[in-house]
JSON list of C-alpha atoms in Angstrom, two decimals:
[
{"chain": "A", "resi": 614, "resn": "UNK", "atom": "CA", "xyz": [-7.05, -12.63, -4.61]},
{"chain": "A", "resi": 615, "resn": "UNK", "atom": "CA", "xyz": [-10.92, -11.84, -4.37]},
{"chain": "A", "resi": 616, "resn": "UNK", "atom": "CA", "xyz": [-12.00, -8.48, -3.83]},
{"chain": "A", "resi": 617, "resn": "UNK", "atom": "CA", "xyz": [-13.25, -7.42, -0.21]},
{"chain": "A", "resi": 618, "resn": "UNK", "atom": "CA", "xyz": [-14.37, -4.04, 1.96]},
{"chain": "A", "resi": 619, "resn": "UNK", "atom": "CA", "xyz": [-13.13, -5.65, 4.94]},
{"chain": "A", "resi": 620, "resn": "UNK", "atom": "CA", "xyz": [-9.86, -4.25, 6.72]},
{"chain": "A", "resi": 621, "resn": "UNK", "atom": "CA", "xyz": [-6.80, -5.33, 5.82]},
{"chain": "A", "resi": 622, "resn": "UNK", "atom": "CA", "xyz": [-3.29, -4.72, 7.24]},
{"chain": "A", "resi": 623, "resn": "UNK", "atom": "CA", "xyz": [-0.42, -4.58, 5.40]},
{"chain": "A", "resi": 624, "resn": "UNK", "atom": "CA", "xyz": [3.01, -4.27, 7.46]},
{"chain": "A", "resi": 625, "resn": "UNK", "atom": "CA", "xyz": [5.58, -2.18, 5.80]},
{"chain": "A", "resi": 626, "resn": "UNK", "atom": "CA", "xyz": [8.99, -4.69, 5.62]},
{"chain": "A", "resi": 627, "resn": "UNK", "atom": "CA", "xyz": [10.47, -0.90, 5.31]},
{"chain": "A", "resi": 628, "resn": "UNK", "atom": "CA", "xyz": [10.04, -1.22, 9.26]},
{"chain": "A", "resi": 629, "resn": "UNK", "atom": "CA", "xyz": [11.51, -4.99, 9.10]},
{"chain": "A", "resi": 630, "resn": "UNK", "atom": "CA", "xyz": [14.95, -6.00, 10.12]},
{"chain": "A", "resi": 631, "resn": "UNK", "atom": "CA", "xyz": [16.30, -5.73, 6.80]},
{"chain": "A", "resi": 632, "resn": "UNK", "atom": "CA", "xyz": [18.77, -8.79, 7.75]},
{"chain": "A", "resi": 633, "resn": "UNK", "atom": "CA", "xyz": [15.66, -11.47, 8.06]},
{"chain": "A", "resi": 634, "resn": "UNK", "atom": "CA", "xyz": [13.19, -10.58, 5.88]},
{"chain": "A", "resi": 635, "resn": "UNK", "atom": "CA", "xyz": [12.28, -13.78, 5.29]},
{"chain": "A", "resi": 636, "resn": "UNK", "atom": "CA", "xyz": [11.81, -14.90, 8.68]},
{"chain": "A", "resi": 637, "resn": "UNK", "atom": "CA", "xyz": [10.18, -10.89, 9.06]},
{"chain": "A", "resi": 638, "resn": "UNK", "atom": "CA", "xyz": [8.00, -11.65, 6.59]},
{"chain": "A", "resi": 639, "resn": "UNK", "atom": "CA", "xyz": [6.86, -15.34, 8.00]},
{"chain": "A", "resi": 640, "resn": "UNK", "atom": "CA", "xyz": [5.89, -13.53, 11.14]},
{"chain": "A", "resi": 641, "resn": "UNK", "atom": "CA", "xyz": [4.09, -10.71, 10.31]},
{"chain": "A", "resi": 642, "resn": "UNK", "atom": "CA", "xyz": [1.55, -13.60, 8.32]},
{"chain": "A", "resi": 643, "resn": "UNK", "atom": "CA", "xyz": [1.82, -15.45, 11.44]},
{"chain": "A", "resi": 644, "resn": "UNK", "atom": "CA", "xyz": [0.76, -12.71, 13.60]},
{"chain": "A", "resi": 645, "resn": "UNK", "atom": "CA", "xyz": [-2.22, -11.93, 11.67]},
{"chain": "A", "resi": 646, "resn": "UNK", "atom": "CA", "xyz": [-1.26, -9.69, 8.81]},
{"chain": "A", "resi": 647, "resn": "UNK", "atom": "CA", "xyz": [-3.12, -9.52, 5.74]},
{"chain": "A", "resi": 648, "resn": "UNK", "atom": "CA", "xyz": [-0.92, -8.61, 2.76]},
{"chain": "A", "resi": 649, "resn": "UNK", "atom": "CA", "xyz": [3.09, -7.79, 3.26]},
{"chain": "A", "resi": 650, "resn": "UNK", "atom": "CA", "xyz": [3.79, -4.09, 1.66]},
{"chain": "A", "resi": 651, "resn": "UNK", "atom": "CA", "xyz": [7.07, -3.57, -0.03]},
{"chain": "A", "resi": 652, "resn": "UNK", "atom": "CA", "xyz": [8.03, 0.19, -0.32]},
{"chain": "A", "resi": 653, "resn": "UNK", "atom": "CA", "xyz": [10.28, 0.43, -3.70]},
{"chain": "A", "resi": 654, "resn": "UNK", "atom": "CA", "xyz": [12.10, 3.92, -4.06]},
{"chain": "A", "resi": 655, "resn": "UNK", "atom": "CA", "xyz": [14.80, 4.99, -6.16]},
{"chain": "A", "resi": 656, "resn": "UNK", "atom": "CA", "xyz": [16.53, 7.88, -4.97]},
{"chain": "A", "resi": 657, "resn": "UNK", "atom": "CA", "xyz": [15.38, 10.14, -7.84]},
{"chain": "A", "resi": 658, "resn": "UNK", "atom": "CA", "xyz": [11.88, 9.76, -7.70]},
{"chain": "A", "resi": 659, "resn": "UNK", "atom": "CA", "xyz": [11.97, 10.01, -4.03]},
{"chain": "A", "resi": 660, "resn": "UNK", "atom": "CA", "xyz": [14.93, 10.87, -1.59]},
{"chain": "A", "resi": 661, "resn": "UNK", "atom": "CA", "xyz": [15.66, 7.19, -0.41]},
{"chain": "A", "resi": 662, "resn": "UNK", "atom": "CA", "xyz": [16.82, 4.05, -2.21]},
{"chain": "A", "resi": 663, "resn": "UNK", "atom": "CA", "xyz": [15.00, 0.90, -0.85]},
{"chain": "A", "resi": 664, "resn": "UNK", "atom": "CA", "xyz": [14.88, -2.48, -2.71]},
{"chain": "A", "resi": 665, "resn": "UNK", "atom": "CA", "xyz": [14.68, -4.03, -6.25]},
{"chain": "A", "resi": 666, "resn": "UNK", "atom": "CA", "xyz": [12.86, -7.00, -7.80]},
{"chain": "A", "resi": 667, "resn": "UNK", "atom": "CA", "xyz": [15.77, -9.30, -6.81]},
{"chain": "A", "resi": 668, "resn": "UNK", "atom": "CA", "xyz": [14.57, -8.44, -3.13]},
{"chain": "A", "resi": 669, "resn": "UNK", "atom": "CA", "xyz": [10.58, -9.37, -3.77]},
{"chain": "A", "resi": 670, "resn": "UNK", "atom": "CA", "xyz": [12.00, -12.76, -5.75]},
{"chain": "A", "resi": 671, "resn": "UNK", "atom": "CA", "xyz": [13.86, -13.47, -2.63]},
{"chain": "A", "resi": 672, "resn": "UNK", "atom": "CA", "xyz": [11.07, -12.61, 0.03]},
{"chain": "A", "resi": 673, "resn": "UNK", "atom": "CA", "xyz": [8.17, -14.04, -1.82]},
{"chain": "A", "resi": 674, "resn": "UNK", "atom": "CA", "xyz": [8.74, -18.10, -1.36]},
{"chain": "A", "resi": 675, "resn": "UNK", "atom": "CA", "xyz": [7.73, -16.48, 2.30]},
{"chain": "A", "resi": 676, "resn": "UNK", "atom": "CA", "xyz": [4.78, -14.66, 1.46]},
{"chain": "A", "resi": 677, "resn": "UNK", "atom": "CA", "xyz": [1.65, -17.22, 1.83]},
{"chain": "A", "resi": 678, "resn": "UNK", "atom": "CA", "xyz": [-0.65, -14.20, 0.99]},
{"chain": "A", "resi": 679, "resn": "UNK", "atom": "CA", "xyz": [-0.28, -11.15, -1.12]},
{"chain": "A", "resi": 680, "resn": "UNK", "atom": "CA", "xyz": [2.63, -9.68, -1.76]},
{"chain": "A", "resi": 681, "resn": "UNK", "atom": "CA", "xyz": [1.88, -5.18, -2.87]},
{"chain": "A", "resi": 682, "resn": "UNK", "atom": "CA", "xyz": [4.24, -3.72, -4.67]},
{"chain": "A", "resi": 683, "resn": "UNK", "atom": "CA", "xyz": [4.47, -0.03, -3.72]},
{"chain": "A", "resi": 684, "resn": "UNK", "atom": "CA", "xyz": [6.69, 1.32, -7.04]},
{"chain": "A", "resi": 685, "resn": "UNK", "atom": "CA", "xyz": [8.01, 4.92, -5.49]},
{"chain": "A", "resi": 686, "resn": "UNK", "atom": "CA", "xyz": [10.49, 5.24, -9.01]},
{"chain": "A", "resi": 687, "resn": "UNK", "atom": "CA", "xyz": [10.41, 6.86, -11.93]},
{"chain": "A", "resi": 688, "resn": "UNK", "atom": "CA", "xyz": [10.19, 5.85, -14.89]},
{"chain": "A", "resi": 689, "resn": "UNK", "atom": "CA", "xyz": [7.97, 2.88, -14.13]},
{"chain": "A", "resi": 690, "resn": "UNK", "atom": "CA", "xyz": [7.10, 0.72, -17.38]},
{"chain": "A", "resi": 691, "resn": "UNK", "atom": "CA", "xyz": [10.65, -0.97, -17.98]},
{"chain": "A", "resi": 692, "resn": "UNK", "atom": "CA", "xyz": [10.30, -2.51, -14.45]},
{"chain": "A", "resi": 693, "resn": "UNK", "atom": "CA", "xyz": [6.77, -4.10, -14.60]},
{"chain": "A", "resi": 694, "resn": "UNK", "atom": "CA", "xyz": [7.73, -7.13, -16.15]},
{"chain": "A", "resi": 695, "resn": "UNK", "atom": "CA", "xyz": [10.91, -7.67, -13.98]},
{"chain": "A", "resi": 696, "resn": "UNK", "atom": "CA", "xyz": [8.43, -6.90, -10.66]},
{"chain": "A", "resi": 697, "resn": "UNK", "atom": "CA", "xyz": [5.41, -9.49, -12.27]},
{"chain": "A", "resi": 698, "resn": "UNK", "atom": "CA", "xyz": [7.94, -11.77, -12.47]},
{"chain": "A", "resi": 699, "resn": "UNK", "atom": "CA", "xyz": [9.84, -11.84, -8.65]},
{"chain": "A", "resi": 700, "resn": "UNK", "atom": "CA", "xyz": [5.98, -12.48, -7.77]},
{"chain": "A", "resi": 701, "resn": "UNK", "atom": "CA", "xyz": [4.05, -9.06, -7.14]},
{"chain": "A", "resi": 702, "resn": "UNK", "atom": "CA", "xyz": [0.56, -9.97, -6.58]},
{"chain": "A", "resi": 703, "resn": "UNK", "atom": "CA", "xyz": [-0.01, -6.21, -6.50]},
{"chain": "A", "resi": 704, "resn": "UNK", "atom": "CA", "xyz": [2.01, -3.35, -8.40]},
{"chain": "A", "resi": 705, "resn": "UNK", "atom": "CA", "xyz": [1.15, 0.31, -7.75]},
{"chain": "A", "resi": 706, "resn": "UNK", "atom": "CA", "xyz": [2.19, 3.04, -9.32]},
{"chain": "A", "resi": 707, "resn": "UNK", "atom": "CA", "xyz": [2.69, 6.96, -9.26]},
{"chain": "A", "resi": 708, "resn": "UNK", "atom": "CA", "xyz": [0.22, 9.02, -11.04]},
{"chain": "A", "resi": 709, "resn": "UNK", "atom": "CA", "xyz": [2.95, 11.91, -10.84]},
{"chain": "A", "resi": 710, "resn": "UNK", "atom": "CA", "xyz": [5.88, 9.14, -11.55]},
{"chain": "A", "resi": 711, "resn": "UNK", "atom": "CA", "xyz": [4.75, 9.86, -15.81]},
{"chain": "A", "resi": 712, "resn": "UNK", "atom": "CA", "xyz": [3.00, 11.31, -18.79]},
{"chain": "A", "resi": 713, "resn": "UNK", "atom": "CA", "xyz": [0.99, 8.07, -19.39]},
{"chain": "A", "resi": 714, "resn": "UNK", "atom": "CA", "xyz": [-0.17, 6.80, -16.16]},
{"chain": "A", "resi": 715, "resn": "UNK", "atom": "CA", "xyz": [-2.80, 4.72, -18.43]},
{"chain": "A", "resi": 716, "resn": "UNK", "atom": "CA", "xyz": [-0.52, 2.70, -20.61]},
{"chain": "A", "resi": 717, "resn": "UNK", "atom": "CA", "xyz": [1.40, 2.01, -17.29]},
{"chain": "A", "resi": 718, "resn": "UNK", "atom": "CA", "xyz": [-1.80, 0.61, -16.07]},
{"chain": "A", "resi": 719, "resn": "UNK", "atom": "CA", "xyz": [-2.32, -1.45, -18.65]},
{"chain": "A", "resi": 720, "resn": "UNK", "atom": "CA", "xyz": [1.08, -2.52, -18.65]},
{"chain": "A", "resi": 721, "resn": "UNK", "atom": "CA", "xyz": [-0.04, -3.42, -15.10]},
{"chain": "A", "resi": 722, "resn": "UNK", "atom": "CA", "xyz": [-2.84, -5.59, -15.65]},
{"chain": "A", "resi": 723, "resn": "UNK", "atom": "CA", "xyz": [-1.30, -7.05, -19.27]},
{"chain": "A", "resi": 724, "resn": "UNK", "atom": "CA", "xyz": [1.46, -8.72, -16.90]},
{"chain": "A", "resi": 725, "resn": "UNK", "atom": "CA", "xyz": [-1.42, -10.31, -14.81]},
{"chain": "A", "resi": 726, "resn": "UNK", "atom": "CA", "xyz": [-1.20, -8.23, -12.05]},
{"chain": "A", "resi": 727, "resn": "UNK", "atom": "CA", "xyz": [-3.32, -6.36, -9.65]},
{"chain": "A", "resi": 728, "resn": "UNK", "atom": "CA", "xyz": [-3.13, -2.65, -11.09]},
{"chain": "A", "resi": 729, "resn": "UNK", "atom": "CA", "xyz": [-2.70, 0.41, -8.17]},
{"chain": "A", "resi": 730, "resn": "UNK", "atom": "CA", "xyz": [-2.59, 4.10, -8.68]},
{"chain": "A", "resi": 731, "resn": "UNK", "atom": "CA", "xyz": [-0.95, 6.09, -5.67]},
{"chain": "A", "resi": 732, "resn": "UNK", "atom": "CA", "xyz": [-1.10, 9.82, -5.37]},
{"chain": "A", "resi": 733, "resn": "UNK", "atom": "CA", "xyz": [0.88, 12.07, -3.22]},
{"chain": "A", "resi": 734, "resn": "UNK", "atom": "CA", "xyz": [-0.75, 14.53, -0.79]},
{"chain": "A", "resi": 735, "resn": "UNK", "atom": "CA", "xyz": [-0.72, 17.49, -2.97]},
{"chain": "A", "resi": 736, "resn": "UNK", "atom": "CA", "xyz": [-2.00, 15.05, -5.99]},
{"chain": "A", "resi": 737, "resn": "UNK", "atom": "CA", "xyz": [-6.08, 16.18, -6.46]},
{"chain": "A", "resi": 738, "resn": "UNK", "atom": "CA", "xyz": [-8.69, 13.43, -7.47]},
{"chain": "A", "resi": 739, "resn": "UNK", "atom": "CA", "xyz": [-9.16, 15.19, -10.77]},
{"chain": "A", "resi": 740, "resn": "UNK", "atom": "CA", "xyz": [-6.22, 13.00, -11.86]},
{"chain": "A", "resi": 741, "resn": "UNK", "atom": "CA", "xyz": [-7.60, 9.10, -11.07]},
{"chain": "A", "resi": 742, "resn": "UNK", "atom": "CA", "xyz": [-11.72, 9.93, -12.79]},
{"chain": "A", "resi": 743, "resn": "UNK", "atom": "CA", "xyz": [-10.87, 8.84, -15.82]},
{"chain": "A", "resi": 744, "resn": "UNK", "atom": "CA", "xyz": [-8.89, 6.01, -14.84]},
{"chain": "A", "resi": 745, "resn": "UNK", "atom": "CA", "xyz": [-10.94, 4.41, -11.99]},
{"chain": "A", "resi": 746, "resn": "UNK", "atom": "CA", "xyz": [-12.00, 1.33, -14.60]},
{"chain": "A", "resi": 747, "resn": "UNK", "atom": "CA", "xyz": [-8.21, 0.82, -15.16]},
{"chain": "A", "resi": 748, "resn": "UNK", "atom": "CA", "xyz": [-7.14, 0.45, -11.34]},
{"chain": "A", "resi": 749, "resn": "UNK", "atom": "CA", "xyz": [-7.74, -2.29, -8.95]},
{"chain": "A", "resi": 750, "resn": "UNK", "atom": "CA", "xyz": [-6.26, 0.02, -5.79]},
{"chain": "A", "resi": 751, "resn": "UNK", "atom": "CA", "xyz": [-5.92, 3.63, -5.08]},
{"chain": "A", "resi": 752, "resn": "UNK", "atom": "CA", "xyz": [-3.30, 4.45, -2.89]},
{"chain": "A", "resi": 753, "resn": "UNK", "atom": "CA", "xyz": [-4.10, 7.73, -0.68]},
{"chain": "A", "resi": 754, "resn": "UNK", "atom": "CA", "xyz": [-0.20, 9.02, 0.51]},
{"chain": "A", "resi": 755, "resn": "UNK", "atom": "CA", "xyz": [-1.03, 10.04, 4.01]},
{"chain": "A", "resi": 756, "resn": "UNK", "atom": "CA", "xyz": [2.70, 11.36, 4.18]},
{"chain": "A", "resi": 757, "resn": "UNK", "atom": "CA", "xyz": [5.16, 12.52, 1.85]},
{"chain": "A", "resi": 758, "resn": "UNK", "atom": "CA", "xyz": [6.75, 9.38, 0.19]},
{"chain": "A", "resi": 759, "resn": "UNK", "atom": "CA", "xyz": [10.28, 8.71, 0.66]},
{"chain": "A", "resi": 760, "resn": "UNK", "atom": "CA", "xyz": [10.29, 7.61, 4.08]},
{"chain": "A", "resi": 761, "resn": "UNK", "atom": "CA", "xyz": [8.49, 5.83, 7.27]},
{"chain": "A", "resi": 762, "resn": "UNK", "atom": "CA", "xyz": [8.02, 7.40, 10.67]},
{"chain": "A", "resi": 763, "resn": "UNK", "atom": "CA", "xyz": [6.29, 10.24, 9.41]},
{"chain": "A", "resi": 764, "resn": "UNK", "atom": "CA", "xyz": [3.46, 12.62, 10.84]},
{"chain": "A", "resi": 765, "resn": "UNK", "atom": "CA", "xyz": [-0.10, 11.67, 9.14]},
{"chain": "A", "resi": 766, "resn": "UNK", "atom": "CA", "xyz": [-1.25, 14.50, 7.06]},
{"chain": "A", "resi": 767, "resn": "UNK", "atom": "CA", "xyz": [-4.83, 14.83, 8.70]},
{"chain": "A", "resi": 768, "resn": "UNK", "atom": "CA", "xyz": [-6.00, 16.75, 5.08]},
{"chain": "A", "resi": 769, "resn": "UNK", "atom": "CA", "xyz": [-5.84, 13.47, 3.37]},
{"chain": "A", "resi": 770, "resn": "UNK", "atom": "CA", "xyz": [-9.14, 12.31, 5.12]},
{"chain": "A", "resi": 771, "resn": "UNK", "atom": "CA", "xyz": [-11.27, 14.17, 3.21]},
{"chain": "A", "resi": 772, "resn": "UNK", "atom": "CA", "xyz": [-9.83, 12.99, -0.41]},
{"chain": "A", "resi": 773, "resn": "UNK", "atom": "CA", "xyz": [-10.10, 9.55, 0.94]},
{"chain": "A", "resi": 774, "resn": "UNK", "atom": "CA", "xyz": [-14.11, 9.98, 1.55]},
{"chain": "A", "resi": 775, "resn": "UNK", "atom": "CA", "xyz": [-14.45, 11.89, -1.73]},
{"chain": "A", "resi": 776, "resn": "UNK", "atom": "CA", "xyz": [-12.40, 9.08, -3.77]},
{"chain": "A", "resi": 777, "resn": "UNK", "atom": "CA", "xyz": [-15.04, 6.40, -1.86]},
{"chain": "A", "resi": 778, "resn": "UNK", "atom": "CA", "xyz": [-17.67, 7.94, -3.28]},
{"chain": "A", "resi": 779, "resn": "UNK", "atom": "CA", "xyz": [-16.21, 8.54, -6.53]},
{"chain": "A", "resi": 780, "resn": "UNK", "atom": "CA", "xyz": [-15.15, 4.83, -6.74]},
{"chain": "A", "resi": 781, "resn": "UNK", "atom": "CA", "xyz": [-18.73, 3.93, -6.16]},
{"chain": "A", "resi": 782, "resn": "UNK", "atom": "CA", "xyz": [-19.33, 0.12, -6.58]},
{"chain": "A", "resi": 783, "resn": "UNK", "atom": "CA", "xyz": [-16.35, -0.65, -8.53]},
{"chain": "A", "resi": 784, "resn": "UNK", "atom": "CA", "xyz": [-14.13, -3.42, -6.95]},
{"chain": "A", "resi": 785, "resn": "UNK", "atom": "CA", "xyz": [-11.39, -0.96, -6.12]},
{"chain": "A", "resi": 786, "resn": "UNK", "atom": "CA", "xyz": [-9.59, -1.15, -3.00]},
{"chain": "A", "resi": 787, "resn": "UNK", "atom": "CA", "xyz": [-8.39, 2.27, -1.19]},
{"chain": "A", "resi": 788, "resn": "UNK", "atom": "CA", "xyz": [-5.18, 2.04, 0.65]},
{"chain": "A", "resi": 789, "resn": "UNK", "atom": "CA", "xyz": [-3.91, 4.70, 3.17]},
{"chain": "A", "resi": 790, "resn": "UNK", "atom": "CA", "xyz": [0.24, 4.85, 3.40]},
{"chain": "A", "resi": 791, "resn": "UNK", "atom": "CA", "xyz": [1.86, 6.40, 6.02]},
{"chain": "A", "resi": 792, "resn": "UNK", "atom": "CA", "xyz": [1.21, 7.63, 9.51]},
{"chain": "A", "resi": 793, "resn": "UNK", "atom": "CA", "xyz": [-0.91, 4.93, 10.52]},
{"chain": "A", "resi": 794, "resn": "UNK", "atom": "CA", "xyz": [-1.36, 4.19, 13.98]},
{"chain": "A", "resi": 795, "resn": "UNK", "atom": "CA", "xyz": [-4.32, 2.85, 16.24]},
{"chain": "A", "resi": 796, "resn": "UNK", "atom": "CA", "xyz": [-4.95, 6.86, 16.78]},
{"chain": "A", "resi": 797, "resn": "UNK", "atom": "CA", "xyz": [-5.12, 7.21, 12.61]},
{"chain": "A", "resi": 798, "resn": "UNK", "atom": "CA", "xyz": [-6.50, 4.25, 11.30]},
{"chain": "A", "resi": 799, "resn": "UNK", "atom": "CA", "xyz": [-10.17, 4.91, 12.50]},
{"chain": "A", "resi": 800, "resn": "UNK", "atom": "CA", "xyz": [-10.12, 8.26, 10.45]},
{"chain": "A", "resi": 801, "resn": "UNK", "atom": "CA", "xyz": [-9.37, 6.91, 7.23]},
{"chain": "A", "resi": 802, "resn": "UNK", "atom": "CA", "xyz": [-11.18, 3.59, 8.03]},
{"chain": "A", "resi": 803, "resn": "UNK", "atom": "CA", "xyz": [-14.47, 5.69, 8.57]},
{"chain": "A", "resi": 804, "resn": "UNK", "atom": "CA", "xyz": [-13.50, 7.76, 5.42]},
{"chain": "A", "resi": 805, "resn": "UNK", "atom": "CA", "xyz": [-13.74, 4.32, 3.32]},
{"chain": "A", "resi": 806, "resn": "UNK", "atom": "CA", "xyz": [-10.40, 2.94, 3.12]},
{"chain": "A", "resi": 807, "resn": "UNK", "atom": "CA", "xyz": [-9.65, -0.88, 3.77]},
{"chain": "A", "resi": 808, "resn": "UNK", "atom": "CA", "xyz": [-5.63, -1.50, 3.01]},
{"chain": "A", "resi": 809, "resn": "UNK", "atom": "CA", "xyz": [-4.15, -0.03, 6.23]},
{"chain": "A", "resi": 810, "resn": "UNK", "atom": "CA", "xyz": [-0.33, 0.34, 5.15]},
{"chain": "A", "resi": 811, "resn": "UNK", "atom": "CA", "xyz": [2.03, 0.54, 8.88]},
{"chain": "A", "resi": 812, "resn": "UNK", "atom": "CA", "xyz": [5.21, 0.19, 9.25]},
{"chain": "A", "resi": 813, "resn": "UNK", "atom": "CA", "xyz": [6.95, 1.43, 12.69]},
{"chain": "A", "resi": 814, "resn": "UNK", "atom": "CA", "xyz": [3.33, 1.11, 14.03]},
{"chain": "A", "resi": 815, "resn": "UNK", "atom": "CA", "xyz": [3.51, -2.52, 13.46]},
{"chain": "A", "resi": 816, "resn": "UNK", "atom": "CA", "xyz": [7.04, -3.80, 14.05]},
{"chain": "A", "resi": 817, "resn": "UNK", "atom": "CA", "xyz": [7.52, -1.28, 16.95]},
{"chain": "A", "resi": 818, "resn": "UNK", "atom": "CA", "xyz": [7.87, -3.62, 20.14]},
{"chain": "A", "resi": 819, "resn": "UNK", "atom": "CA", "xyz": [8.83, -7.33, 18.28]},
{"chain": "A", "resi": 820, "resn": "UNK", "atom": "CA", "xyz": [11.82, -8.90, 16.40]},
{"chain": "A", "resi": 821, "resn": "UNK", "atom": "CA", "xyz": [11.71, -11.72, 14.75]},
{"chain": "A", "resi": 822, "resn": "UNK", "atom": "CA", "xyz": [12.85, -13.55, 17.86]},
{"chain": "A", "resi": 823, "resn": "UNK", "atom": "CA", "xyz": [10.23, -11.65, 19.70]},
{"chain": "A", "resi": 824, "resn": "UNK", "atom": "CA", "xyz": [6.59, -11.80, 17.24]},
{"chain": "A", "resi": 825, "resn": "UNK", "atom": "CA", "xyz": [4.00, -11.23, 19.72]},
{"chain": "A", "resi": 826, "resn": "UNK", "atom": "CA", "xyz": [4.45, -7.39, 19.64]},
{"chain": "A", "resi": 827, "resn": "UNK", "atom": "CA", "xyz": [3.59, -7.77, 16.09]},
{"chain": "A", "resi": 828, "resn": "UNK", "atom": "CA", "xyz": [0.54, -9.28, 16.95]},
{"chain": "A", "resi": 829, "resn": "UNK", "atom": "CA", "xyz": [-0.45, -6.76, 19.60]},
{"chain": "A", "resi": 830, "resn": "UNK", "atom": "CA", "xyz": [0.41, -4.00, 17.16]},
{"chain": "A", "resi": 831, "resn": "UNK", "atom": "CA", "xyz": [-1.92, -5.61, 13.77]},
{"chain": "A", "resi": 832, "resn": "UNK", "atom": "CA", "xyz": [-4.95, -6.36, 16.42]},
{"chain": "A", "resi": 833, "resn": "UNK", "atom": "CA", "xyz": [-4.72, -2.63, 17.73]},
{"chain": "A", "resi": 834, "resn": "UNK", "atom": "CA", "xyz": [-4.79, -1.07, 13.90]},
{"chain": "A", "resi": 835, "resn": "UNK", "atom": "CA", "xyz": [-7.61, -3.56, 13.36]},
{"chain": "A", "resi": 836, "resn": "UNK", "atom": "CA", "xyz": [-9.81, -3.02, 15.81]},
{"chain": "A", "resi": 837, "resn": "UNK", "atom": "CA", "xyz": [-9.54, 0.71, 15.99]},
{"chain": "A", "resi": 838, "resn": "UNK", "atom": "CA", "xyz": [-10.82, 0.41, 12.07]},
{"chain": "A", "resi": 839, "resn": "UNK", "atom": "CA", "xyz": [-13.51, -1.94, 12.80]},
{"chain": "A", "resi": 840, "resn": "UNK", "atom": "CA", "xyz": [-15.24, -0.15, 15.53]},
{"chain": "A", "resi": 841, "resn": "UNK", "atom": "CA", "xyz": [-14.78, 3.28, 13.05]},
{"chain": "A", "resi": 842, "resn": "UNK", "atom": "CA", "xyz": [-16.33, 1.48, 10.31]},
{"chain": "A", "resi": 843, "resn": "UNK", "atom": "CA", "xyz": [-18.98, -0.08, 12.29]},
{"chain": "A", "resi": 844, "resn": "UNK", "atom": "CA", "xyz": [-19.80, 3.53, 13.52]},
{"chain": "A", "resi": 845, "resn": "UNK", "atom": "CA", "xyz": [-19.96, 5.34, 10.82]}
]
């Protein structure tokens, strides 16, 4: 997993047919995708209760490309291991999820893993400066976490072009989740982010029977990014 500035896309299997993820994930890759996002929540750290590392074990002999582990839970340093091990290539966690967001990241990065911080919308910057050397990914929430579908929070723009600049020329990725849409994805893209997390804005359209919406839907995100970047 080498370290890039272009876009990437990163479908949401929270969107998926939850029946065929397998065959979900297959053609999301197949239609272009870049990385395959898989929303974990608990139902105490957020209000929703998605899937475990028994699901990513299952999904990942399907996953040709990398595989980011979005932990929404709380607490998050018993589960590292278990995720490393069903075959995160990514694992992100909550600055707000607990007290020592740094020995989670190096709990992170000790299991061999890519290491991602991920702040909600009211989270300020304040919190990732002194970690920046510890993270591989920042994830900017662009909604409240907990569920997909929801309106971009258009105040989020402006912490994404401050974190760019704080982030400098470190190899750190910054990821936008939730809201994303071909309308969206040139704000943030122009802001400095390049891991474009969509889920209804991907899989709207296609079924697994039925890929080519898929398709239509990554290109759409993609370009609209592009042409920001290329502008700004």
């Amino acid at each position: 997993m080498s370290f890039d500035r272009r876009i990437k896309i990163a479908p949401s299997i929270l969107s998926a047919d939850f029946a065929n993820f397998g065959a979900e994930c297959q053609a999301i890759e197949a239609q272009g995708c870049d990385w395959v996002h898989v929303d974990v929540m608990d139902g105490h750290f957020v209000p929703n209760l998605t899937f475990g590392p028994a699901t990513c074990a299952a999904i990942r002999p399907h996953i040709k490309g990398v595989m980011d582990v979005h932990l929404m839970i709380s607490p998050v340093d018993a589960y590292i291991d278990a995720f490393a091990a069903a075959g995160a290539d990514v694992i992100t966690a909550h600055v707000e999820a607990g007290p020592h967001v740094h020995r989670t990241l190096q709990a992170i990065r000790g299991a061999g893993k890519k290491a991602g911080l991920a702040l909600n919308p009211g989270t300020g910057l304040d919190t990732v400066e002194y970690l920046l050397d510890m993270v591989d990914l920042v994830c900017v929430m662009t909604v409240n976490p907990g569920f997909g579908g929801q309106k971009f929070i258009e105040s989020q723009i402006d912490k994404v072009r401050r974190l760019r600049a704080m982030i400098g020329d470190r190899p750190v990725h910054i990821e936008i989740d939730g809201g994303v849409t071909p309308i969206t994805a040139p704000l943030v893209a122009a802001a400095g982010a390049d891991v474009l997390v969509a889920g209804s804005a991907v899989f709207k359209g296609g079924s697994v029977t039925n890929p080519g919406p898929y398709g239509e839907n990554i290109r759409a995100i993609r370009a609209a990014a592009e042409a920001a970047v290329k502008a700004a």
